[in-house]
Coordinates of C-alpha atoms in Angstrom, one line a residue:
M1 CA 62.3 -52.4 17.0
K2 CA 60.7 -49.3 16.2
M3 CA 57.7 -47.2 15.7
E4 CA 57.2 -45.9 12.7
S5 CA 57.9 -41.5 14.5
G6 CA 61.7 -43.5 14.9
C7 CA 61.4 -42.9 18.4
W8 CA 60.7 -46.3 19.9
K9 CA 62.8 -46.7 22.5
E10 CA 64.0 -49.9 23.9
P11 CA 63.8 -51.0 27.9
E12 CA 66.9 -51.6 28.9
L13 CA 68.2 -54.3 31.2
K14 CA 70.2 -52.2 34.8
Y15 CA 71.7 -55.1 36.0
Y16 CA 75.1 -54.0 34.5
I17 CA 76.0 -50.9 32.5
Y18 CA 77.1 -51.2 29.2
F19 CA 79.4 -47.5 28.8
C20 CA 80.9 -48.1 25.0
N21 CA 77.0 -46.7 24.0
F22 CA 76.7 -43.4 25.9
M23 CA 79.6 -41.0 25.5
E24 CA 76.5 -39.4 21.9
H25 CA 77.9 -36.6 20.5
K26 CA 76.4 -33.4 23.1
N27 CA 74.6 -31.5 19.9
N28 CA 72.2 -35.4 19.7
R29 CA 71.1 -34.9 23.2
V30 CA 67.9 -33.5 24.2
S31 CA 69.1 -31.5 26.6
V32 CA 69.6 -27.9 25.0
L33 CA 69.4 -24.9 24.1
L34 CA 71.1 -21.0 22.8
P35 CA 69.7 -17.2 22.5
L36 CA 67.8 -16.1 19.6
L37 CA 69.9 -13.0 20.2
L38 CA 72.6 -14.6 19.3
A39 CA 71.1 -16.2 15.8
I40 CA 69.6 -13.2 14.4
M41 CA 73.3 -11.9 15.0
L42 CA 74.7 -14.2 13.2
G43 CA 72.0 -14.2 10.7
G44 CA 72.9 -10.8 10.0
G45 CA 76.3 -11.4 9.7
I46 CA 75.4 -13.5 6.7
L47 CA 73.4 -11.4 5.2
L48 CA 76.2 -8.6 5.0
G49 CA 78.5 -10.5 3.2
I50 CA 76.2 -11.5 0.2
N51 CA 76.4 -7.9 -0.3
I52 CA 79.4 -7.0 -0.1
R53 CA 81.6 -8.3 -2.5
S54 CA 84.7 -5.2 -3.1
R55 CA 87.7 -6.3 -3.2
S56 CA 89.2 -3.1 -3.1
D57 CA 87.9 -2.0 0.4
R58 CA 88.8 -3.3 2.9
S59 CA 88.2 -1.0 5.5
Q60 CA 84.5 -2.9 5.9
Y61 CA 85.5 -5.9 7.5
L62 CA 88.0 -3.9 9.5
I63 CA 87.1 -4.3 13.4
Y64 CA 86.8 -1.5 16.3
P65 CA 85.6 -1.3 19.5
R66 CA 82.4 -2.5 20.7
T67 CA 81.0 -3.5 16.6
D68 CA 80.3 -7.4 16.7
K69 CA 83.5 -9.5 16.5
I70 CA 81.2 -13.0 14.5
G71 CA 79.2 -10.3 12.2
T72 CA 81.7 -9.1 10.8
V73 CA 84.0 -12.0 10.5
M74 CA 81.6 -14.0 9.8
S75 CA 80.7 -11.5 6.5
Y76 CA 84.9 -11.1 6.3
I77 CA 84.7 -14.9 5.1
L78 CA 81.8 -15.0 3.2
G79 CA 82.6 -12.1 1.4
E80 CA 86.7 -12.9 0.3
Y81 CA 87.7 -16.4 1.6
V82 CA 89.4 -18.5 -1.1
D83 CA 86.5 -21.0 -2.1
T84 CA 82.7 -21.3 -1.8
V85 CA 81.5 -22.3 1.3
N86 CA 77.6 -23.3 2.4
K87 CA 76.7 -20.1 4.8
E88 CA 74.1 -22.0 6.7
K89 CA 76.7 -25.0 7.4
L90 CA 79.3 -21.9 8.1
T91 CA 76.5 -20.6 10.8
E92 CA 75.5 -24.0 12.3
D93 CA 78.7 -24.9 12.4
A94 CA 79.6 -21.5 14.5
I95 CA 76.3 -21.8 17.1
R96 CA 77.8 -25.2 17.9
A97 CA 81.2 -23.4 18.8
L98 CA 79.9 -20.9 20.5
L99 CA 77.9 -23.3 23.0
N100 CA 81.0 -25.8 24.0
D101 CA 82.4 -23.0 25.6
L102 CA 79.0 -23.4 27.9
D103 CA 77.3 -26.5 30.0
P104 CA 76.8 -30.1 28.9
H105 CA 73.1 -29.5 28.3
S106 CA 73.3 -26.4 26.2
V107 CA 73.2 -27.5 22.7
Y108 CA 71.4 -26.5 19.1
I109 CA 68.9 -28.6 17.6
P110 CA 68.9 -28.5 13.6
A111 CA 66.2 -28.1 11.9
S112 CA 66.2 -32.0 10.3
E113 CA 66.5 -33.2 14.1
L114 CA 63.9 -30.9 16.1
Q115 CA 61.0 -33.5 15.5
A116 CA 62.4 -36.8 16.5
V117 CA 63.6 -34.8 19.7
N118 CA 60.7 -33.2 20.4
E119 CA 58.9 -36.4 19.8
P120 CA 58.8 -38.4 23.3
L121 CA 58.4 -35.3 25.1
E122 CA 55.8 -34.1 23.8
G123 CA 54.1 -37.4 24.1
N124 CA 52.8 -38.2 20.6
F125 CA 53.7 -37.9 17.1
S126 CA 51.7 -38.5 13.8
G127 CA 51.1 -41.9 11.9
I128 CA 50.2 -45.8 11.5
G129 CA 50.5 -46.8 15.0
V130 CA 52.4 -49.7 14.8
Q131 CA 56.3 -51.2 16.1
F132 CA 57.8 -52.9 13.9
N133 CA 61.3 -54.9 12.5
M134 CA 62.9 -55.0 9.7
Q135 CA 63.2 -59.3 9.3
N136 CA 65.8 -59.8 5.6
D137 CA 64.6 -56.6 4.5
T138 CA 61.3 -56.1 5.2
V139 CA 59.1 -54.8 6.8
A140 CA 57.6 -57.4 9.7
I141 CA 54.7 -55.9 12.3
I142 CA 55.2 -56.2 16.1
L143 CA 52.4 -54.8 18.2
T144 CA 49.4 -52.8 16.9
V145 CA 48.9 -49.7 19.0
A146 CA 45.5 -50.7 21.0
N147 CA 42.7 -49.4 18.9
G148 CA 45.0 -47.6 16.4
P149 CA 45.0 -46.4 12.6
S150 CA 46.6 -50.1 11.4
E151 CA 44.0 -51.8 14.0
R152 CA 41.4 -50.6 13.6
V153 CA 41.7 -51.4 9.5
G154 CA 42.5 -55.2 10.2
I155 CA 46.4 -55.4 10.7
R156 CA 48.0 -57.6 12.8
P157 CA 50.9 -58.3 14.4
G158 CA 52.8 -60.4 12.4
D159 CA 52.3 -59.3 9.0
R160 CA 55.1 -57.9 6.6
I161 CA 54.5 -54.6 5.0
I162 CA 55.4 -56.0 1.4
K163 CA 54.4 -52.3 -0.9
I164 CA 53.9 -48.4 0.6
N165 CA 51.7 -46.2 -1.4
D166 CA 52.6 -49.4 -4.4
T167 CA 56.1 -49.0 -4.4
L168 CA 57.4 -51.6 -2.8
V169 CA 59.5 -51.6 0.0
A170 CA 60.5 -55.3 0.6
G171 CA 63.9 -56.9 -0.1
V172 CA 65.4 -53.8 -1.4
K173 CA 67.1 -52.9 1.1
L174 CA 65.4 -50.0 2.3
G175 CA 66.7 -48.4 5.9
T176 CA 64.0 -47.5 8.8
D177 CA 64.3 -44.3 8.8
K178 CA 62.8 -44.0 4.5
I179 CA 60.6 -46.9 6.0
M180 CA 59.1 -44.4 9.2
K181 CA 59.2 -40.8 6.8
K182 CA 56.8 -43.3 4.2
L183 CA 54.7 -44.4 7.2
R184 CA 54.3 -41.3 9.1
G185 CA 52.0 -38.6 8.3
P186 CA 50.1 -34.8 8.7
R187 CA 46.9 -36.3 10.7
G188 CA 43.6 -37.9 7.9
T189 CA 46.0 -38.1 5.3
R190 CA 45.9 -42.1 3.6
V191 CA 48.8 -44.7 3.4
K192 CA 47.7 -47.3 0.7
V193 CA 49.9 -50.9 2.3
S194 CA 50.3 -53.8 0.5
I195 CA 50.4 -56.8 3.3
L196 CA 51.6 -60.7 3.7
R197 CA 49.5 -62.5 5.7
R198 CA 50.8 -66.4 6.8
G199 CA 48.2 -68.9 5.5
V200 CA 46.9 -65.9 3.1
P201 CA 47.4 -66.8 -0.2
G202 CA 48.6 -63.5 -2.4
L203 CA 49.3 -59.7 -0.8
L204 CA 46.2 -57.8 1.3
D205 CA 45.6 -54.0 -0.2
F206 CA 44.6 -51.9 3.4
E207 CA 44.2 -48.4 3.4
I208 CA 45.4 -46.4 6.7
T209 CA 44.1 -42.7 8.0
R210 CA 46.6 -41.4 9.7
D211 CA 46.3 -40.6 13.1
Q212 CA 47.6 -39.4 16.3
I213 CA 49.6 -41.7 18.1
P214 CA 50.5 -41.7 22.0
I215 CA 54.2 -41.8 23.0
Y216 CA 54.2 -43.6 26.6
S217 CA 56.4 -42.5 29.5
V218 CA 54.7 -44.9 32.0
D219 CA 55.8 -48.4 30.8
A220 CA 54.2 -50.8 33.7
A221 CA 52.0 -50.4 36.2
Y222 CA 50.8 -53.6 38.2
M223 CA 50.6 -54.8 41.2
L224 CA 53.5 -56.4 43.3
T225 CA 51.5 -57.8 46.4
S226 CA 48.8 -57.2 47.3
S227 CA 49.3 -54.3 49.2
T228 CA 52.0 -52.7 47.0
G229 CA 51.9 -51.1 43.0
Y230 CA 55.0 -50.5 40.8
I231 CA 55.0 -48.0 38.3
K232 CA 58.2 -47.6 36.0
I233 CA 58.4 -44.1 33.9
S234 CA 60.7 -43.7 31.0
S235 CA 60.7 -40.1 30.8
F236 CA 59.0 -36.5 31.9
S237 CA 56.8 -35.9 29.1
R238 CA 53.8 -34.0 28.2
T239 CA 51.7 -36.6 29.3
T240 CA 53.3 -38.4 32.1
H241 CA 51.3 -36.4 35.2
E242 CA 48.0 -37.2 33.3
E243 CA 49.5 -41.6 32.3
F244 CA 50.5 -41.2 36.4
V245 CA 47.2 -40.3 37.9
S246 CA 45.4 -42.9 35.5
A247 CA 48.4 -45.4 36.4
A248 CA 47.9 -45.1 40.5
E249 CA 44.1 -44.6 40.0
K250 CA 43.7 -48.3 38.3
L251 CA 45.8 -49.9 41.1
H252 CA 44.4 -48.0 44.7
K253 CA 41.4 -49.6 42.9
Q254 CA 43.1 -53.9 43.2
G255 CA 44.5 -52.1 47.3
M256 CA 47.7 -50.6 46.3
N257 CA 48.8 -47.9 49.4
R258 CA 52.3 -48.6 49.5
I259 CA 53.9 -47.8 45.7
I260 CA 57.0 -48.1 44.0
I261 CA 58.6 -45.9 41.4
D262 CA 60.9 -46.9 39.4
L263 CA 63.2 -43.8 38.1
R264 CA 66.1 -46.4 36.0
G265 CA 67.7 -45.3 32.9
N266 CA 65.2 -41.5 33.0
G267 CA 66.9 -39.3 31.5
G268 CA 64.6 -36.2 32.5
G269 CA 62.0 -34.2 30.5
Y270 CA 59.6 -31.6 30.9
M271 CA 60.5 -30.2 34.5
E272 CA 56.8 -29.5 34.7
S273 CA 55.5 -32.9 34.9
A274 CA 58.2 -34.3 37.1
T275 CA 56.8 -31.4 40.5
S276 CA 52.6 -32.7 38.6
V277 CA 54.0 -35.7 39.8
A278 CA 55.6 -34.9 43.6
D279 CA 52.8 -32.4 43.9
E280 CA 50.9 -36.1 44.4
F281 CA 52.2 -37.1 47.3
L282 CA 53.5 -34.2 49.3
G283 CA 51.1 -32.0 51.5
D284 CA 49.3 -28.3 50.8
N285 CA 52.8 -26.2 50.2
E286 CA 55.2 -28.2 50.7
M287 CA 58.6 -26.9 48.6
I288 CA 59.0 -29.4 46.1
V289 CA 62.0 -27.2 43.9
F290 CA 62.7 -23.5 43.3
T291 CA 64.8 -22.5 40.2
Q292 CA 67.9 -19.2 40.4
G293 CA 69.9 -17.9 37.4
R294 CA 71.5 -14.9 36.2
Q295 CA 68.7 -13.7 35.0
R296 CA 65.8 -16.0 36.1
P297 CA 64.6 -14.8 40.2
R298 CA 64.3 -17.3 42.0
S299 CA 61.3 -19.5 41.5
V300 CA 59.5 -21.6 44.3
V301 CA 56.7 -24.7 42.9
K302 CA 54.9 -25.8 46.0
A303 CA 52.5 -28.4 46.3
R304 CA 48.7 -28.2 46.3
P305 CA 46.0 -29.8 48.3
G306 CA 44.4 -33.7 46.8
G307 CA 47.9 -35.0 45.8
V308 CA 46.1 -39.2 44.6
C309 CA 49.2 -40.4 46.7
V310 CA 49.2 -38.6 49.6
S311 CA 48.1 -41.7 51.6
D312 CA 50.4 -44.0 50.3
G313 CA 54.3 -45.1 51.4
V314 CA 56.5 -44.0 48.8
I315 CA 60.1 -45.7 48.0
V316 CA 61.6 -44.6 44.4
I317 CA 64.4 -46.8 42.7
I318 CA 67.4 -44.3 40.6
D319 CA 70.5 -45.3 39.3
E320 CA 73.3 -43.7 37.6
W321 CA 71.6 -42.7 34.7
S322 CA 68.6 -41.2 36.5
A323 CA 68.7 -37.2 35.5
S324 CA 67.1 -33.7 35.5
A325 CA 63.1 -34.4 35.7
S326 CA 63.9 -37.7 37.5
E327 CA 66.7 -36.1 40.2
I328 CA 63.5 -33.3 41.3
L329 CA 61.4 -35.9 42.1
A330 CA 63.1 -38.3 44.0
G331 CA 64.8 -34.8 45.7
A332 CA 61.0 -33.5 46.4
I333 CA 60.5 -37.4 48.3
Q334 CA 63.7 -37.6 50.1
D335 CA 64.2 -34.3 50.8
N336 CA 60.9 -33.4 52.5
D337 CA 60.9 -36.8 54.2
R338 CA 58.8 -38.5 52.2
G339 CA 59.7 -42.2 51.4
T340 CA 63.2 -43.9 50.6
I341 CA 65.1 -44.1 48.0
I342 CA 66.7 -47.2 47.6
G343 CA 69.1 -47.6 44.4
R344 CA 72.6 -46.0 42.9
R345 CA 73.9 -42.1 43.0
S346 CA 72.6 -40.5 40.3
F347 CA 73.4 -38.2 36.9
G348 CA 73.9 -34.9 38.8
K349 CA 71.8 -33.1 36.2
G350 CA 70.6 -29.9 37.8
L351 CA 70.7 -27.8 35.0
V352 CA 67.4 -25.7 33.9
Q353 CA 67.5 -25.6 30.1
E354 CA 64.6 -23.5 27.2
Q355 CA 64.3 -24.5 24.2
I356 CA 63.4 -21.4 21.8
P357 CA 62.8 -21.8 17.5
L358 CA 64.3 -20.6 15.3
P359 CA 63.3 -18.6 11.5
D360 CA 64.6 -22.5 9.8
G361 CA 63.2 -24.9 12.1
S362 CA 65.8 -24.8 14.2
A363 CA 66.1 -24.6 17.8
L364 CA 68.4 -23.5 20.6
R365 CA 67.8 -24.9 24.4
L366 CA 69.7 -22.5 26.7
T367 CA 70.8 -23.7 30.3
V368 CA 68.6 -20.4 32.3
A369 CA 69.0 -21.4 35.9
R370 CA 69.7 -24.1 38.6
Y371 CA 67.1 -26.1 40.2
Y372 CA 67.5 -26.2 43.9
T373 CA 66.1 -29.5 46.2
P374 CA 63.9 -28.2 49.5
T375 CA 66.8 -28.2 51.3
G376 CA 68.2 -26.2 49.1
R377 CA 70.8 -28.3 47.9
C378 CA 71.9 -27.7 43.8
I379 CA 73.2 -30.7 42.7
Q380 CA 74.4 -30.4 39.6
K381 CA 78.0 -31.6 38.9
P382 CA 80.7 -30.5 37.4
Y383 CA 81.6 -29.8 34.1
R384 CA 84.4 -27.7 34.4
D385 CA 86.9 -30.4 32.8
G386 CA 84.5 -30.0 29.1
T387 CA 82.5 -32.3 28.0
E388 CA 83.9 -35.5 27.5
A389 CA 85.1 -35.2 30.9
Y390 CA 81.4 -35.4 31.8
Y391 CA 80.0 -37.7 29.8
H392 CA 82.9 -40.0 31.3
E393 CA 82.0 -39.3 34.7
L394 CA 79.8 -42.2 34.5
M395 CA 83.0 -44.8 33.6
D396 CA 84.6 -42.9 36.2
R397 CA 82.1 -44.1 38.7
Y398 CA 82.0 -47.6 37.6
N399 CA 86.4 -47.5 37.7
R400 CA 86.9 -46.2 41.0
G401 CA 83.7 -49.1 42.7
E402 CA 81.9 -46.7 43.4
L403 CA 78.3 -48.6 41.7
S404 CA 80.1 -51.3 43.9
K405 CA 79.5 -49.6 47.4
P406 CA 78.5 -45.6 48.1
D407 CA 81.8 -43.7 48.3
S408 CA 80.9 -41.5 51.0
A409 CA 84.4 -39.2 51.0
L410 CA 83.4 -37.6 46.7
F411 CA 80.9 -35.2 49.3
P412 CA 82.4 -33.2 52.0
D413 CA 80.9 -31.9 54.7
S414 CA 80.1 -28.3 52.5
L415 CA 77.8 -30.2 50.6
K416 CA 75.8 -31.7 53.2
Y417 CA 72.2 -31.2 54.3
R418 CA 69.3 -31.2 56.1
T419 CA 65.7 -32.4 56.1
P420 CA 62.7 -32.2 58.2
K421 CA 63.8 -35.3 59.9
G422 CA 67.4 -34.9 60.8
K423 CA 68.1 -37.0 57.9
I424 CA 71.4 -35.7 56.2
V425 CA 71.4 -35.3 51.9
Y426 CA 74.2 -34.6 50.2
G427 CA 74.7 -31.8 46.9
G428 CA 76.8 -31.7 44.4
G429 CA 76.7 -34.9 42.0
G430 CA 73.2 -36.7 41.9
I431 CA 70.7 -37.3 44.6
M432 CA 72.5 -40.7 47.0
P433 CA 69.7 -43.3 47.3
D434 CA 68.3 -44.2 51.5
V435 CA 69.5 -47.1 50.7
F436 CA 72.4 -48.5 48.3
V437 CA 72.2 -51.9 46.2
P438 CA 75.2 -52.5 44.7
L439 CA 75.3 -53.8 40.3
D440 CA 74.5 -57.1 40.3
T441 CA 77.5 -58.0 37.5
S442 CA 77.5 -61.7 39.7
G443 CA 76.0 -63.1 35.8
I444 CA 77.7 -60.9 33.3
T445 CA 80.7 -63.7 31.7
P446 CA 82.4 -62.8 28.5
W447 CA 80.0 -65.5 26.8
F448 CA 77.1 -63.4 27.5
T449 CA 78.5 -60.0 26.9
Q450 CA 79.3 -61.4 23.7
V451 CA 75.6 -62.7 22.9
R452 CA 73.9 -59.8 23.6
S453 CA 76.6 -57.6 22.3
K454 CA 76.0 -59.6 18.7
G455 CA 71.9 -58.1 19.6
L456 CA 71.5 -62.5 18.9
T457 CA 68.9 -62.7 22.0
Y458 CA 66.9 -60.0 20.7
S459 CA 67.0 -61.0 17.4
F460 CA 66.3 -64.8 18.3
A461 CA 63.4 -63.8 20.9
F462 CA 61.6 -61.7 17.7
K463 CA 62.4 -65.1 15.6
Y464 CA 60.7 -67.6 18.0
T465 CA 57.4 -65.4 18.6
D466 CA 57.1 -64.6 14.9
D467 CA 57.2 -68.3 14.7
H468 CA 55.1 -69.4 17.2
R469 CA 52.1 -66.3 17.2
Q470 CA 49.5 -68.2 17.9
D471 CA 49.9 -70.3 20.3
L472 CA 52.2 -67.5 22.1
E473 CA 48.8 -65.7 22.1
K474 CA 46.8 -68.1 23.8
C475 CA 48.4 -67.6 27.0
K476 CA 46.1 -64.7 28.4
S477 CA 49.2 -63.8 31.3
V478 CA 52.5 -63.1 31.5
N479 CA 53.1 -66.2 34.0
A480 CA 51.1 -68.8 31.0
L481 CA 53.1 -67.3 28.9
L482 CA 56.5 -68.8 30.7
D483 CA 54.7 -71.4 32.0
Y484 CA 54.2 -71.7 28.1
L485 CA 58.3 -71.1 27.6
D486 CA 59.4 -73.3 30.2
K487 CA 57.7 -76.4 28.3
K488 CA 59.0 -75.9 25.6
N489 CA 62.6 -75.3 26.6
V490 CA 63.2 -71.8 24.4
F491 CA 66.3 -71.3 26.4
G492 CA 67.7 -74.9 25.0
D493 CA 66.3 -73.7 21.2
F494 CA 68.2 -69.9 22.3
L495 CA 71.7 -72.2 22.7
K496 CA 71.2 -73.3 19.6
Y497 CA 70.1 -70.2 17.8
V498 CA 73.3 -69.0 19.8
N499 CA 75.4 -71.7 18.4
S500 CA 74.6 -71.5 15.1
Q501 CA 76.2 -68.0 15.1
G502 CA 79.3 -68.9 15.3
I503 CA 80.1 -68.1 19.1
T504 CA 81.1 -71.2 20.5
P505 CA 79.7 -72.5 23.9
K506 CA 82.0 -72.8 26.9
Q507 CA 79.7 -73.9 29.2
N508 CA 80.7 -73.1 33.0
E509 CA 79.6 -69.0 31.6
I510 CA 77.0 -71.1 30.1
T511 CA 76.2 -72.2 33.5
K512 CA 77.1 -69.1 35.2
S513 CA 75.1 -66.9 32.6
R514 CA 72.1 -68.6 32.7
L515 CA 69.5 -67.2 34.9
L516 CA 70.5 -63.7 33.4
A517 CA 70.3 -65.0 29.5
D518 CA 66.8 -67.0 30.0
I519 CA 65.5 -64.3 32.4
E520 CA 66.4 -61.5 29.4
L521 CA 64.6 -64.1 26.7
K522 CA 61.9 -64.1 28.3
A523 CA 60.9 -61.0 28.9
Y524 CA 61.8 -59.6 25.7
I525 CA 59.7 -63.0 24.0
A526 CA 56.8 -61.6 26.7
R527 CA 57.4 -58.1 24.9
N528 CA 56.5 -58.9 22.0
I529 CA 52.9 -60.7 23.1
F530 CA 51.7 -58.2 26.5
D531 CA 54.4 -54.9 25.1
N532 CA 56.7 -53.1 27.4
E533 CA 54.2 -54.3 30.6
G534 CA 55.7 -58.2 29.6
F535 CA 58.7 -57.2 30.0
Y536 CA 59.2 -55.6 33.1
R537 CA 56.6 -58.0 35.3
V538 CA 59.1 -60.8 33.2
I539 CA 62.2 -58.8 34.5
A540 CA 61.3 -58.3 38.1
R541 CA 61.9 -62.0 38.6
M542 CA 65.4 -61.5 38.4
D543 CA 65.3 -57.5 39.9
E544 CA 67.8 -57.7 43.1
T545 CA 67.3 -54.0 43.9
L546 CA 63.5 -54.4 43.3
K547 CA 63.6 -57.1 45.9
K548 CA 65.3 -54.8 48.3
A549 CA 61.9 -52.2 47.1
L550 CA 60.0 -54.2 48.8
E551 CA 62.3 -55.5 52.1
V552 CA 61.8 -51.7 53.0
P553 CA 59.4 -51.7 55.8
Q554 CA 56.2 -49.9 55.4

């Protein structure tokens, strides 16, 4: 599923790990930076190379002490290399090479990628406000953003976009990136779409005025019990604190006096957003975090009075994918003895980056400091063996069994710290939870893995929603939707669909995976009707970590 921004991130189940996709090229990650001075130095060298064409005077390329080696080499290549070179590519490759010897989170972001990288952090983009899927080379709308540009003009879920600005986009094998570029545009500009709607003859034409579309980082907020609320935070964007406060106030009106914050899979974002959320739980002047770097003096962030959740019991759920800003929030809660951390050891990113724009529209993110939890812990895991080993460390955890049982041998006494109440906590590689919950792989079988790796659960959920939308939308709650799906034996239809896709049925494996597969299928259908909150309400039924969190005493 895509938003027309291209930044929509599908919620993931956290009961097992697919490690084959987690090793992305470091320059595509959203955690990086490098100084403007370096770019200016490289640019100057390139300009020098353009003007030096004399083949007879090689002395201009001689490298003297204290001269700019990089600029001289770049100029020499541009001026004398046997073949024509692309100076822009050469510059970008040189920047990447320089960053490779730093840490895994200092990276270069090309101009072509910067907008897509920044949009989730900013919390909005400019577009028409739809979520869509490509169905048989046709744009099928799954959801419209509430009160967004498309909903306001009458576009509905289930509609197919056939033309955009009179250009045919259905059945022409147009990629999703090109579709998104056609739908997106500056706020206030207009785009014309021609829609095919079931039961309506011909095409319906709509003119949509693009507007700012929110990208929410609080995926779900609802009551688990009469007194315990649940808030799922998927990232820390510029709008996260505002979203969180709004969600917490809504749940307080419903009787919440204890809150579970779910940070599983949350890779971080803006540090300021994390500290602002932490501020809502801590007493006046309690430390949240401090940062320090070679050129950055110690900077301390402390809580202010008046937090909206200062009287609530707090439980924070983390896993091996919780990183950076997520670890700041978890560390602040843990080190101040403010609540209970539950789950598995977090990722271990304790580095702070700054982003600076470059003149060509690209940007650099450079690590400028480390952050420390209130007890003085730096939770950054080692990266001396290189980027590949750094990200492969998650697979190493799995292979040595750490996701099944906590590995306390990883933390020597030199990394031991104590909270004000005497609780032992560790630095040197992520936040270790107070209550460990192992990875649940009980429902994983070769049959289930094959089904999910081919995306059959998602594709069937979309097709079923599309074919039964009128009936599904009559369900006014998630529970009503689940009752409807059980009565219709949707899982039986799903098995027939899986078999039709060439996957041999294996009854013993299906029996073992049935609960997992059935709940996941219904969660995807619920998301198509009730958005992310519907997904999380359903998936909670098989979430052993969440069940464990509810057992933590007040």
